[in-house]
Tab-separated table of C-alpha atoms in Angstrom:
chain	number	residue	atom	x	y	z
V	1444	MET	CA	-0.075	-0.022	-0.017
V	1445	ASN	CA	2.754	2.354	0.829
V	1446	MET	CA	4.526	1.512	-2.418
V	1447	MET	CA	1.297	2.434	-4.311
V	1448	GLU	CA	0.932	5.747	-2.460
V	1449	ASN	CA	4.581	6.593	-3.073
V	1450	LEU	CA	4.177	5.819	-6.827
V	1451	LYS	CA	1.039	8.064	-7.021
V	1452	THR	CA	2.871	10.798	-5.121
V	1453	ARG	CA	5.851	10.611	-7.643
V	1454	LYS	CA	3.447	10.823	-10.516
V	1455	ILE	CA	1.675	13.906	-9.082
V	1456	ILE	CA	5.075	15.611	-8.429
V	1457	ILE	CA	6.330	14.760	-11.953
V	1458	ALA	CA	2.970	16.113	-13.492
V	1459	ILE	CA	3.228	19.376	-11.511
V	1460	ALA	CA	7.015	19.762	-12.518
V	1461	LEU	CA	6.133	19.188	-16.213
V	1462	SER	CA	3.223	21.653	-16.015
V	1463	LEU	CA	5.458	24.244	-14.458
V	1464	VAL	CA	8.119	23.594	-17.112
V	1465	VAL	CA	5.594	24.009	-19.932
V	1466	ALA	CA	4.156	27.178	-18.448
V	1467	GLY	CA	7.656	28.611	-18.006
V	1468	CYS	CA	8.434	27.657	-21.737
V	1469	LYS	CA	5.839	30.207	-23.006
V	1470	ALA	CA	8.024	32.680	-24.942
V	1471	PRO	CA	6.772	35.925	-26.744
V	1472	MET	CA	7.088	36.292	-30.564
V	1473	ALA	CA	9.426	38.696	-32.187
V	1474	THR	CA	7.959	41.685	-34.036
V	1475	VAL	CA	7.631	41.259	-37.757
V	1476	VAL	CA	8.019	44.463	-39.802
V	1477	ARG	CA	7.522	44.548	-43.506
V	1478	ASP	CA	10.611	45.807	-45.463
V	1479	ALA	CA	8.736	48.127	-47.950
V	1480	VAL	CA	11.734	50.038	-48.919
V	1481	LYS	CA	13.601	47.246	-50.393
V	1482	GLU	CA	10.553	45.682	-52.017
V	1483	ASN	CA	9.611	48.980	-53.741
V	1484	LEU	CA	13.178	49.775	-54.915
V	1485	PRO	CA	12.622	51.429	-58.345
V	1486	GLN	CA	14.012	49.608	-61.549
V	1487	ASN	CA	15.897	52.548	-62.829
V	1488	PHE	CA	17.535	55.727	-61.327
V	1489	ASN	CA	15.526	57.973	-63.674
V	1490	GLN	CA	11.991	57.131	-64.462
V	1491	GLY	CA	11.522	56.375	-68.192
V	1492	GLU	CA	15.223	56.081	-68.704
V	1493	LEU	CA	16.575	52.522	-68.953
V	1494	GLN	CA	20.135	51.790	-67.696
V	1495	ASP	CA	22.528	49.088	-69.013
V	1496	VAL	CA	22.497	46.175	-66.585
V	1497	ASN	CA	25.890	45.012	-67.792
V	1498	ALA	CA	27.667	48.351	-67.293
V	1499	ASN	CA	28.355	49.530	-63.919
V	1500	SER	CA	31.287	51.510	-62.753
V	1501	GLY	CA	30.777	50.513	-59.210
V	1502	THR	CA	32.437	47.202	-60.049
V	1503	THR	CA	35.609	48.794	-61.440
V	1504	PRO	CA	38.807	48.466	-59.295
V	1505	TRP	CA	40.023	51.962	-58.234
V	1506	ARG	CA	43.305	51.386	-59.927
V	1507	GLN	CA	41.620	51.168	-63.149
V	1508	PHE	CA	39.332	54.060	-62.539
V	1509	PHE	CA	41.918	56.565	-61.527
V	1510	THR	CA	44.670	57.226	-64.122
V	1511	ASP	CA	46.589	60.078	-62.460
V	1512	PRO	CA	49.872	58.343	-61.222
V	1513	ASN	CA	50.319	60.981	-58.454
V	1514	LEU	CA	46.811	60.356	-57.233
V	1515	VAL	CA	47.242	56.583	-57.264
V	1516	SER	CA	50.378	56.960	-55.282
V	1517	LEU	CA	48.547	58.974	-52.636
V	1518	ILE	CA	45.662	56.534	-52.393
V	1519	GLU	CA	48.211	53.589	-51.945
V	1520	THR	CA	49.868	55.359	-49.052
V	1521	ALA	CA	46.515	56.228	-47.409
V	1522	LEU	CA	45.414	52.615	-47.601
V	1523	LYS	CA	48.550	51.666	-45.703
V	1524	ASN	CA	48.666	54.295	-43.008
V	1525	ASN	CA	45.296	55.959	-42.511
V	1526	GLN	CA	44.464	55.645	-38.769
V	1527	GLU	CA	40.688	55.479	-39.238
V	1528	LEU	CA	41.167	52.445	-41.457
V	1529	LEU	CA	43.615	50.916	-39.011
V	1530	ILE	CA	40.963	51.358	-36.128
V	1531	THR	CA	38.399	49.680	-38.389
V	1532	LEU	CA	40.707	46.725	-38.858
V	1533	GLN	CA	41.023	46.261	-35.061
V	1534	GLU	CA	37.122	46.240	-34.905
V	1535	ILE	CA	37.265	43.263	-37.276
V	1536	GLU	CA	39.645	41.534	-34.924
V	1537	ILE	CA	37.391	42.110	-31.980
V	1538	ALA	CA	34.392	40.889	-33.933
V	1539	LYS	CA	36.337	37.784	-34.910
V	1540	SER	CA	37.170	37.099	-31.154
V	1541	GLY	CA	33.409	37.354	-30.400
V	1542	VAL	CA	32.740	34.583	-32.949
V	1543	LEU	CA	35.367	32.336	-31.318
V	1544	TYR	CA	33.842	33.049	-27.848
V	1545	LYS	CA	30.370	32.128	-29.099
V	1546	LYS	CA	31.664	29.046	-30.780
V	1547	GLY	CA	33.492	27.885	-27.666
V	1548	LYS	CA	30.299	27.930	-25.653
V	1549	LEU	CA	28.945	25.088	-27.848
V	1550	SER	CA	31.756	22.689	-26.699
V	1551	PRO	CA	32.227	21.284	-23.256
V	1552	THR	CA	34.405	23.119	-20.736
V	1553	VAL	CA	37.119	20.854	-19.079
V	1554	ALA	CA	39.363	22.120	-16.343
V	1555	ALA	CA	42.117	20.495	-14.051
V	1556	LYS	CA	41.719	20.976	-10.412
V	1557	LEU	CA	44.128	20.562	-7.529
V	1558	GLY	CA	43.306	21.341	-4.015
V	1559	ALA	CA	44.140	20.884	-0.268
V	1560	GLY	CA	42.251	21.845	2.832
V	1561	VAL	CA	41.492	21.011	6.379
V	1562	ASN	CA	38.212	20.426	8.183
V	1563	LYS	CA	37.235	20.180	12.002
V	1564	ALA	CA	33.800	18.831	12.507
V	1565	GLY	CA	32.152	18.935	15.937
V	1566	ARG	CA	32.474	15.681	17.875
V	1567	TYR	CA	28.793	15.325	18.535
V	1568	THR	CA	27.712	15.831	14.973
V	1569	SER	CA	26.774	13.121	12.513
V	1570	GLU	CA	29.953	14.019	10.519
V	1571	GLY	CA	32.261	14.099	13.540
V	1572	ALA	CA	30.879	10.922	15.061
V	1573	GLY	CA	31.236	9.151	11.718
V	1574	ASP	CA	34.928	10.335	11.386
V	1575	ALA	CA	35.729	9.277	15.010
V	1576	THR	CA	34.260	5.656	14.417
V	1577	THR	CA	35.857	5.129	10.989
V	1578	ASP	CA	38.891	2.709	11.126
V	1579	ILE	CA	41.011	3.191	8.105
V	1580	GLU	CA	44.041	1.444	9.598
V	1581	PRO	CA	43.947	-0.962	12.480
V	1582	GLY	CA	45.289	0.716	15.746
V	1583	LYS	CA	45.438	4.150	14.215
V	1584	GLU	CA	42.918	6.892	15.086
V	1585	MET	CA	41.645	9.174	12.473
V	1586	PRO	CA	43.580	12.531	12.452
V	1587	ASP	CA	41.797	15.413	13.908
V	1588	PRO	CA	41.361	17.807	12.294
V	1589	LEU	CA	40.830	16.032	9.091
V	1590	GLY	CA	42.622	17.105	6.052
V	1591	ASN	CA	41.508	16.851	2.463
V	1592	PHE	CA	43.664	16.421	-0.707
V	1593	GLU	CA	42.236	16.211	-4.112
V	1594	GLY	CA	43.213	16.267	-7.846
V	1595	GLY	CA	41.366	15.609	-11.064
V	1596	LEU	CA	39.304	16.828	-13.925
V	1597	MET	CA	35.925	18.802	-14.021
V	1598	ALA	CA	33.677	19.164	-17.137
V	1599	ASN	CA	30.697	21.135	-17.695
V	1600	TRP	CA	28.513	21.241	-20.890
V	1601	GLU	CA	25.288	23.071	-21.773
V	1602	ILE	CA	23.464	20.992	-24.256
V	1603	ASP	CA	22.136	23.309	-27.001
V	1604	ILE	CA	18.748	21.651	-27.052
V	1605	TRP	CA	17.005	24.707	-28.401
V	1606	LYS	CA	19.779	25.883	-30.697
V	1607	LYS	CA	20.105	29.003	-28.566
V	1608	LEU	CA	23.912	28.790	-28.535
V	1609	ARG	CA	23.950	28.326	-32.309
V	1610	ALA	CA	21.815	31.334	-32.841
V	1611	GLU	CA	24.252	33.296	-30.745
V	1612	LYS	CA	27.221	32.086	-32.781
V	1613	GLU	CA	25.500	32.844	-36.067
V	1614	ALA	CA	24.706	36.327	-34.754
V	1615	ALA	CA	28.406	36.811	-33.860
V	1616	VAL	CA	29.374	35.595	-37.451
V	1617	ALA	CA	26.923	38.021	-39.101
V	1618	HIS	CA	28.320	40.847	-36.931
V	1619	TYR	CA	31.864	39.900	-37.867
V	1620	LEU	CA	31.034	39.999	-41.526
V	1621	SER	CA	29.330	43.333	-41.127
V	1622	THR	CA	32.645	44.792	-39.713
V	1623	VAL	CA	34.288	43.531	-42.833
V	1624	GLU	CA	31.872	45.488	-44.916
V	1625	GLY	CA	32.199	48.370	-42.578
V	1626	LYS	CA	35.980	48.163	-43.439
V	1627	ASN	CA	35.274	48.205	-47.172
V	1628	PHE	CA	32.932	51.269	-46.735
V	1629	VAL	CA	35.825	53.151	-44.897
V	1630	LEU	CA	38.048	52.149	-47.781
V	1631	SER	CA	35.559	53.562	-50.241
V	1632	ASN	CA	35.103	56.820	-48.315
V	1633	LEU	CA	38.905	57.228	-47.808
V	1634	ILE	CA	39.563	56.782	-51.572
V	1635	GLU	CA	36.847	59.320	-52.327
V	1636	GLU	CA	38.224	61.848	-49.784
V	1637	VAL	CA	41.708	61.597	-51.034
V	1638	ALA	CA	40.699	62.031	-54.672
V	1639	ASP	CA	38.453	65.016	-53.811
V	1640	SER	CA	41.114	66.728	-51.716
V	1641	TYR	CA	43.591	66.099	-54.487
V	1642	TYR	CA	41.502	67.828	-57.182
V	1643	GLU	CA	40.677	70.581	-54.752
V	1644	LEU	CA	44.407	71.102	-54.301
V	1645	LEU	CA	45.046	71.281	-58.034
V	1646	ALA	CA	42.148	73.780	-58.344
V	1647	LEU	CA	43.774	76.093	-55.685
V	1648	ASP	CA	47.170	75.898	-57.598
V	1649	ASN	CA	45.418	76.968	-60.815
V	1650	GLN	CA	43.652	79.674	-58.979
V	1651	LEU	CA	46.856	80.979	-57.528
V	1652	ASP	CA	48.415	81.061	-61.109
V	1653	ILE	CA	45.406	83.137	-62.239
V	1654	MET	CA	45.689	85.520	-59.354
V	1655	GLN	CA	49.345	85.965	-60.020
V	1656	GLN	CA	48.646	86.649	-63.730
V	1657	TYR	CA	45.942	89.165	-62.654
V	1658	ILE	CA	48.500	90.857	-60.262
V	1659	LYS	CA	50.841	91.346	-63.207
V	1660	LEU	CA	47.867	92.758	-65.255
V	1661	GLN	CA	47.188	95.305	-62.427
V	1662	GLU	CA	50.697	96.268	-62.183
V	1663	ARG	CA	50.848	97.135	-65.833
V	1664	ALA	CA	47.427	98.984	-65.477
V	1665	LEU	CA	48.946	100.932	-62.555
V	1666	GLU	CA	51.971	101.912	-64.689
V	1667	ILE	CA	49.781	103.160	-67.484
V	1668	SER	CA	47.537	105.173	-65.140
V	1669	LYS	CA	50.761	106.860	-63.628
V	1670	ILE	CA	51.895	107.723	-67.187
V	1671	GLN	CA	48.539	109.168	-68.081
V	1672	LYS	CA	48.471	111.156	-64.899
V	1673	GLN	CA	51.679	112.757	-66.014
V	1674	THR	CA	50.197	113.630	-69.361
V	1675	ALA	CA	46.929	114.816	-67.737
V	1676	ALA	CA	45.020	112.057	-69.396
V	1677	ALA	CA	44.092	110.528	-65.947
V	1678	THR	CA	43.703	111.610	-62.480
V	1679	GLU	CA	45.325	110.764	-59.142
V	1680	LEU	CA	42.033	108.915	-58.266
V	1681	ALA	CA	42.538	106.469	-61.146
V	1682	VAL	CA	46.052	105.734	-59.859
V	1683	LYS	CA	44.737	105.211	-56.258
V	1684	LYS	CA	42.130	102.807	-57.533
V	1685	PHE	CA	44.638	100.693	-59.378
V	1686	GLU	CA	46.866	100.647	-56.338
V	1687	ALA	CA	44.013	99.601	-54.155
V	1688	GLU	CA	43.042	96.898	-56.548
V	1689	LEU	CA	46.716	95.648	-56.831
V	1690	ALA	CA	46.975	95.419	-52.996
V	1691	LYS	CA	43.678	93.519	-52.722
V	1692	SER	CA	44.936	90.986	-55.347
V	1693	LYS	CA	48.147	90.407	-53.544
V	1694	ALA	CA	46.251	89.866	-50.274
V	1695	SER	CA	43.990	87.427	-52.050
V	1696	ALA	CA	47.042	85.574	-53.288
V	1697	TYR	CA	48.254	84.948	-49.642
V	1698	THR	CA	44.807	83.674	-48.816
V	1699	ILE	CA	44.985	81.032	-51.518
V	1700	ARG	CA	48.496	80.132	-50.401
V	1701	GLN	CA	47.209	79.471	-46.931
V	1702	GLU	CA	44.391	77.346	-48.308
V	1703	ILE	CA	46.940	75.350	-50.282
V	1704	THR	CA	48.996	74.723	-47.250
V	1705	GLU	CA	45.880	73.483	-45.217
V	1706	LYS	CA	44.805	71.307	-48.049
V	1707	GLU	CA	48.126	69.726	-48.350
V	1708	ASN	CA	48.236	69.137	-44.612
V	1709	GLY	CA	44.651	67.685	-44.824
V	1710	ILE	CA	45.771	65.180	-47.430
V	1711	ASN	CA	48.791	64.292	-45.329
V	1712	VAL	CA	46.507	63.525	-42.389
V	1713	LEU	CA	44.553	61.251	-44.623
V	1714	LEU	CA	47.797	59.559	-45.478
V	1715	GLY	CA	48.742	59.160	-41.775
V	1716	ARG	CA	52.020	61.210	-41.883
V	1717	TYR	CA	53.298	64.550	-40.912
V	1718	PRO	CA	53.194	67.616	-43.390
V	1719	GLN	CA	55.270	67.246	-46.483
V	1720	PRO	CA	54.826	68.490	-49.972
V	1721	ILE	CA	52.146	66.724	-52.171
V	1722	VAL	CA	53.479	65.652	-55.458
V	1723	ARG	CA	51.179	66.728	-58.237
V	1724	THR	CA	51.111	68.188	-61.836
V	1725	LYS	CA	48.859	71.247	-61.866
V	1726	GLU	CA	49.390	72.177	-65.686
V	1727	SER	CA	47.180	69.531	-67.203
V	1728	PHE	CA	44.343	70.149	-64.608
V	1729	MET	CA	42.048	72.292	-66.853
V	1730	SER	CA	42.425	69.857	-69.739
V	1731	THR	CA	41.601	66.709	-67.614
V	1732	ILE	CA	38.612	64.917	-69.000
V	1733	PRO	CA	36.250	63.329	-66.318
V	1734	GLN	CA	36.143	59.528	-66.344
V	1735	THR	CA	33.207	57.977	-68.151
V	1736	PHE	CA	30.764	56.279	-65.633
V	1737	TYR	CA	27.993	53.750	-65.903
V	1738	THR	CA	25.268	53.394	-63.223
V	1739	GLY	CA	23.829	50.104	-63.871
V	1740	ILE	CA	20.489	49.575	-62.124
V	1741	PRO	CA	19.365	50.397	-58.612
V	1742	SER	CA	19.170	46.769	-57.442
V	1743	GLN	CA	22.941	46.317	-58.008
V	1744	LEU	CA	23.462	48.779	-55.090
V	1745	LEU	CA	22.533	46.038	-52.769
V	1746	ALA	CA	25.413	43.930	-53.818
V	1747	ASN	CA	27.942	46.691	-54.696
V	1748	ARG	CA	27.665	49.204	-51.810
V	1749	PRO	CA	29.443	47.929	-48.569
V	1750	ASP	CA	27.426	50.182	-46.379
V	1751	ILE	CA	24.169	48.512	-47.571
V	1752	LYS	CA	25.665	45.068	-47.034
V	1753	GLN	CA	26.895	45.989	-43.639
V	1754	ALA	CA	23.331	47.173	-42.623
V	1755	GLU	CA	21.909	43.973	-44.069
V	1756	LEU	CA	24.223	41.785	-41.961
V	1757	GLU	CA	23.628	43.877	-38.828
V	1758	LEU	CA	19.862	43.265	-39.459
V	1759	LYS	CA	20.607	39.514	-39.728
V	1760	SER	CA	22.627	39.682	-36.575
V	1761	SER	CA	19.934	41.472	-34.737
V	1762	LYS	CA	17.271	39.023	-35.808
V	1763	LEU	CA	19.318	36.113	-34.502
V	1764	ASP	CA	19.905	37.972	-31.220
V	1765	VAL	CA	16.100	38.161	-30.890
V	1766	GLU	CA	15.824	34.421	-31.440
V	1767	ALA	CA	18.633	33.730	-28.907
V	1768	ALA	CA	16.864	36.025	-26.407
V	1769	ARG	CA	13.475	34.305	-26.968
V	1770	LYS	CA	14.968	30.930	-26.189
V	1771	GLU	CA	16.124	32.179	-22.877
V	1772	PHE	CA	12.465	31.449	-21.841
V	1773	TYR	CA	13.051	27.701	-22.424
V	1774	PRO	CA	14.735	25.340	-19.945
V	1775	SER	CA	18.365	24.810	-20.151
V	1776	LEU	CA	20.052	21.439	-19.810
V	1777	GLU	CA	23.467	21.253	-18.249
V	1778	ILE	CA	25.648	18.200	-17.722
V	1779	SER	CA	28.576	18.364	-15.134
V	1780	ALA	CA	31.106	15.694	-14.300
V	1781	THR	CA	34.204	15.233	-12.067
V	1782	LEU	CA	36.686	12.572	-12.024
V	1783	GLY	CA	39.767	12.490	-9.870
V	1784	LEU	CA	41.551	11.212	-6.630
V	1785	GLU	CA	40.598	12.379	-3.158
V	1786	ALA	CA	41.988	11.376	0.456
V	1787	PHE	CA	42.504	12.974	3.746
V	1788	LYS	CA	46.139	11.990	3.573
V	1789	PRO	CA	48.495	12.610	0.477
V	1790	SER	CA	49.982	9.095	0.723
V	1791	TYR	CA	46.477	7.649	0.321
V	1792	LEU	CA	45.877	9.412	-3.092
V	1793	VAL	CA	47.789	6.570	-4.880
V	1794	LYS	CA	45.590	3.875	-3.424
V	1795	ILE	CA	43.249	3.079	-6.285
V	1796	PRO	CA	40.390	2.541	-6.472
V	1797	GLU	CA	39.786	3.497	-2.881
V	1798	SER	CA	40.885	7.119	-3.484
V	1799	MET	CA	38.908	7.554	-6.802
V	1800	ALA	CA	36.051	10.024	-6.771
V	1801	TYR	CA	33.687	10.867	-9.530
V	1802	ASN	CA	30.409	12.683	-10.022
V	1803	LEU	CA	27.988	12.912	-12.840
V	1804	ALA	CA	24.874	15.192	-12.867
V	1805	GLY	CA	22.350	16.492	-15.299
V	1806	GLU	CA	20.301	19.591	-14.645
V	1807	LEU	CA	17.260	20.757	-16.554
V	1808	ALA	CA	16.153	24.274	-15.237
V	1809	GLY	CA	13.796	26.790	-16.791
V	1810	PRO	CA	12.660	30.143	-15.527
V	1811	LEU	CA	9.185	30.141	-13.652
V	1812	ILE	CA	8.909	33.287	-11.537
V	1813	ASN	CA	10.253	36.687	-11.796
V	1814	LYS	CA	11.294	36.574	-15.524
V	1815	SER	CA	11.437	40.431	-15.791
V	1816	ALA	CA	15.195	40.301	-16.618
V	1817	ILE	CA	14.678	37.737	-19.482
V	1818	LYS	CA	11.652	39.763	-20.753
V	1819	ALA	CA	13.672	42.999	-20.642
V	1820	ASN	CA	16.501	41.371	-22.551
V	1821	PHE	CA	14.085	40.056	-25.111
V	1822	GLN	CA	12.345	43.378	-25.552
V	1823	THR	CA	15.690	45.149	-26.000
V	1824	ALA	CA	16.792	42.620	-28.678
V	1825	ASP	CA	13.334	42.950	-30.388
V	1826	ALA	CA	13.613	46.826	-30.352
V	1827	LYS	CA	17.265	46.527	-31.770
V	1828	GLN	CA	15.956	44.352	-34.555
V	1829	ILE	CA	13.342	46.840	-35.618
V	1830	GLN	CA	15.984	49.636	-35.292
V	1831	SER	CA	18.386	47.589	-37.644
V	1832	LEU	CA	15.500	47.249	-40.148
V	1833	TYR	CA	14.970	50.941	-40.293
V	1834	GLU	CA	18.683	51.662	-40.486
V	1835	TYR	CA	18.860	49.160	-43.423
V	1836	ASP	CA	15.921	50.745	-45.236
V	1837	LYS	CA	17.446	54.323	-44.619
V	1838	THR	CA	20.808	53.170	-46.115
V	1839	ILE	CA	19.089	51.857	-49.238
V	1840	LEU	CA	17.034	54.940	-49.602
V	1841	ASN	CA	20.025	57.300	-49.139
V	1842	ALA	CA	22.086	55.211	-51.648
V	1843	TYR	CA	19.523	55.533	-54.311
V	1844	LEU	CA	19.124	59.258	-53.729
V	1845	ASP	CA	22.868	59.723	-53.721
V	1846	VAL	CA	23.170	58.255	-57.255
V	1847	ALA	CA	20.085	59.945	-58.582
V	1848	ASN	CA	21.304	63.434	-57.299
V	1849	LEU	CA	24.776	62.914	-58.598
V	1850	MET	CA	23.659	61.850	-61.980
V	1851	SER	CA	21.710	65.082	-62.330
V	1852	LYS	CA	24.647	67.046	-60.897
V	1853	VAL	CA	27.009	65.537	-63.510
V	1854	LYS	CA	24.865	66.754	-66.420
V	1855	ASN	CA	24.317	70.219	-64.940
V	1856	ILE	CA	27.971	70.805	-64.094
V	1857	ASP	CA	28.900	69.943	-67.599
V	1858	GLN	CA	26.585	72.460	-68.925
V	1859	TYR	CA	27.779	74.986	-66.384
V	1860	TYR	CA	31.470	74.317	-67.334
V	1861	LYS	CA	30.640	74.817	-70.997
V	1862	LEU	CA	28.891	78.186	-70.379
V	1863	LYS	CA	31.607	79.441	-68.075
V	1864	SER	CA	34.251	78.624	-70.664
V	1865	GLU	CA	32.323	80.835	-73.097
V	1866	GLU	CA	32.027	83.561	-70.419
V	1867	THR	CA	35.767	83.419	-69.758
V	1868	LEU	CA	36.748	83.732	-73.423
V	1869	ALA	CA	34.436	86.701	-73.932
V	1870	LEU	CA	35.728	88.590	-70.890
V	1871	ASP	CA	39.414	87.903	-71.916
V	1872	GLN	CA	38.592	89.613	-75.191
V	1873	SER	CA	36.895	92.510	-73.430
V	1874	ILE	CA	39.919	92.990	-71.201
V	1875	ASP	CA	42.169	93.542	-74.262
V	1876	ILE	CA	39.556	95.920	-75.820
V	1877	ALA	CA	39.186	97.928	-72.488
V	1878	ASN	CA	42.928	98.118	-72.094
V	1879	GLN	CA	43.442	99.505	-75.601
V	1880	LEU	CA	40.699	102.097	-75.233
V	1881	PHE	CA	42.010	103.135	-71.851
V	1882	LYS	CA	45.483	103.705	-73.352
V	1883	ASN	CA	43.903	105.898	-75.901
V	1884	SER	CA	41.764	107.715	-73.336
V	1885	ARG	CA	38.668	106.466	-74.814
V	1886	ALA	CA	37.638	104.470	-71.781
V	1887	ASP	CA	37.337	105.256	-68.001
V	1888	TYR	CA	39.568	103.427	-65.557
V	1889	LEU	CA	36.412	102.041	-63.845
V	1890	GLU	CA	35.539	100.109	-67.082
V	1891	VAL	CA	38.910	98.617	-67.139
V	1892	LEU	CA	38.718	97.605	-63.504
V	1893	LEU	CA	35.240	96.070	-63.834
V	1894	ASN	CA	36.354	94.044	-66.952
V	1895	GLN	CA	39.285	92.771	-65.118
V	1896	ARG	CA	37.409	91.788	-62.008
V	1897	ASP	CA	34.639	90.017	-64.045
V	1898	ALA	CA	37.298	88.102	-65.984
V	1899	LEU	CA	38.980	87.170	-62.718
V	1900	ASP	CA	35.807	85.894	-61.161
V	1901	ALA	CA	34.882	84.057	-64.291
V	1902	LYS	CA	38.323	82.154	-64.486
V	1903	MET	CA	38.069	81.388	-60.709
V	1904	GLU	CA	34.651	80.002	-61.265
V	1905	LEU	CA	35.696	78.104	-64.356
V	1906	ILE	CA	38.474	76.373	-62.270
V	1907	GLU	CA	35.997	75.550	-59.501
V	1908	ALA	CA	33.692	74.110	-62.126
V	1909	LYS	CA	36.471	71.863	-63.468
V	1910	GLN	CA	37.181	70.734	-59.841
V	1911	LYS	CA	33.469	69.993	-59.326
V	1912	GLN	CA	33.334	67.962	-62.612
V	1913	LEU	CA	36.129	65.698	-61.479
V	1914	SER	CA	34.911	65.436	-57.885
V	1915	THR	CA	31.265	64.650	-58.881
V	1916	VAL	CA	32.558	61.735	-60.943
V	1917	VAL	CA	34.512	60.520	-58.033
V	1918	ASP	CA	31.480	60.899	-55.757
V	1919	ILE	CA	29.222	58.977	-58.069
V	1920	TYR	CA	31.824	56.221	-58.357
V	1921	LYS	CA	31.830	55.769	-54.685
V	1922	SER	CA	27.961	56.024	-54.549
V	1923	LEU	CA	27.800	53.089	-56.958
V	1924	GLY	CA	29.870	51.055	-54.542
V	1925	GLY	CA	33.267	51.655	-56.158
V	1926	GLY	CA	36.594	52.244	-54.419
V	1927	TRP	CA	36.926	49.177	-51.974
V	1928	LYS	CA	37.741	46.540	-54.598
């Protein structure tokens, strides 16, 4: 009868335990958000205008895209020494270590153990009474206090029954791959920044040459005004105006020189070195023809742009983090074992099998009460997953808009450069005419000054237009995903 009652009691306890485990296994579901931005990505960058699927400058290696040997040399130095890039490389190493850590949790942990201690139990306790009556060797009393010496192996293993640990490892792998794409994005940005700064430096060189030519022109005009004053063909006011214009031009030249120094130093910072001259050839700048580029189709951005791939991998990592956090609600199964030698006296350790000690235990434990920490961890992971999705969508949208805006800019800057060239040519001719009229006292000095200033402004703007032409093509190359290959 007692055996029957004990059996029923055990069944009731088991049923209650199973019901509690099942109740504790209830886990919330992750939020599912529809990725509308990726699904609705346009087929072309300009509506109604078809792009060639097989032609995409974003896949062109940067050494083939840039042909200026001086620029290529600067980029190569930057890729070796740039501090931001070196920092990014260490982030990759950190992420790689994270993968190894998560992978290691899938395997059992084995440790060696050596220990020594002493224990004094009360005489009138069950432990003390047992020690006092134990007869290990005839005629010898048990030592008091009793020592303990041990050595052996300990193992612990969490069985991944819900694949939670695998999800954590896969999340770490996705994060590692995202850091690799992050490095590629830094590469692409670095190459773009070096090229843009190089063209800006060449533009400043050419603007300084134009300013120096303008200074010589002002010096000749000042000499003519002084001669005309002596012959009463001009007044002291004309002389002072030309002197003021000359001083202003010389001051502007010093401003450009300072900008050149700062731009050179800026490039040197990108190259990870102290200030030194930047090797360049300024004479061919205005005759440089921008590289021809091909945009391909918008969907190719998903594969070519490293920032989009980085955001996609971070989204994948965050989804796996949510899955791992969700499985924290389930019971975990751990197996622990120990095997070694243990005795109260070191000389007894070699007496086998008497000194052998071992232990094997399995533990299935699940959260039942006060699951607020697990819930908070899951809610945090779920929110980060949604955040990663929005970040991914934002990256795709910005990438598309970058290319679309730059395509329009390339067309408009080409027309702007063409018209500025025509303006510069016309104003150069007007300067010659104004100077001739001034020499013959048929034009006022103000007409000469205004013509010269207009011509100077037009030439400066023409140089800026050439710089924008070249930089815009570099920018669209980077926006298409070029530069890191």
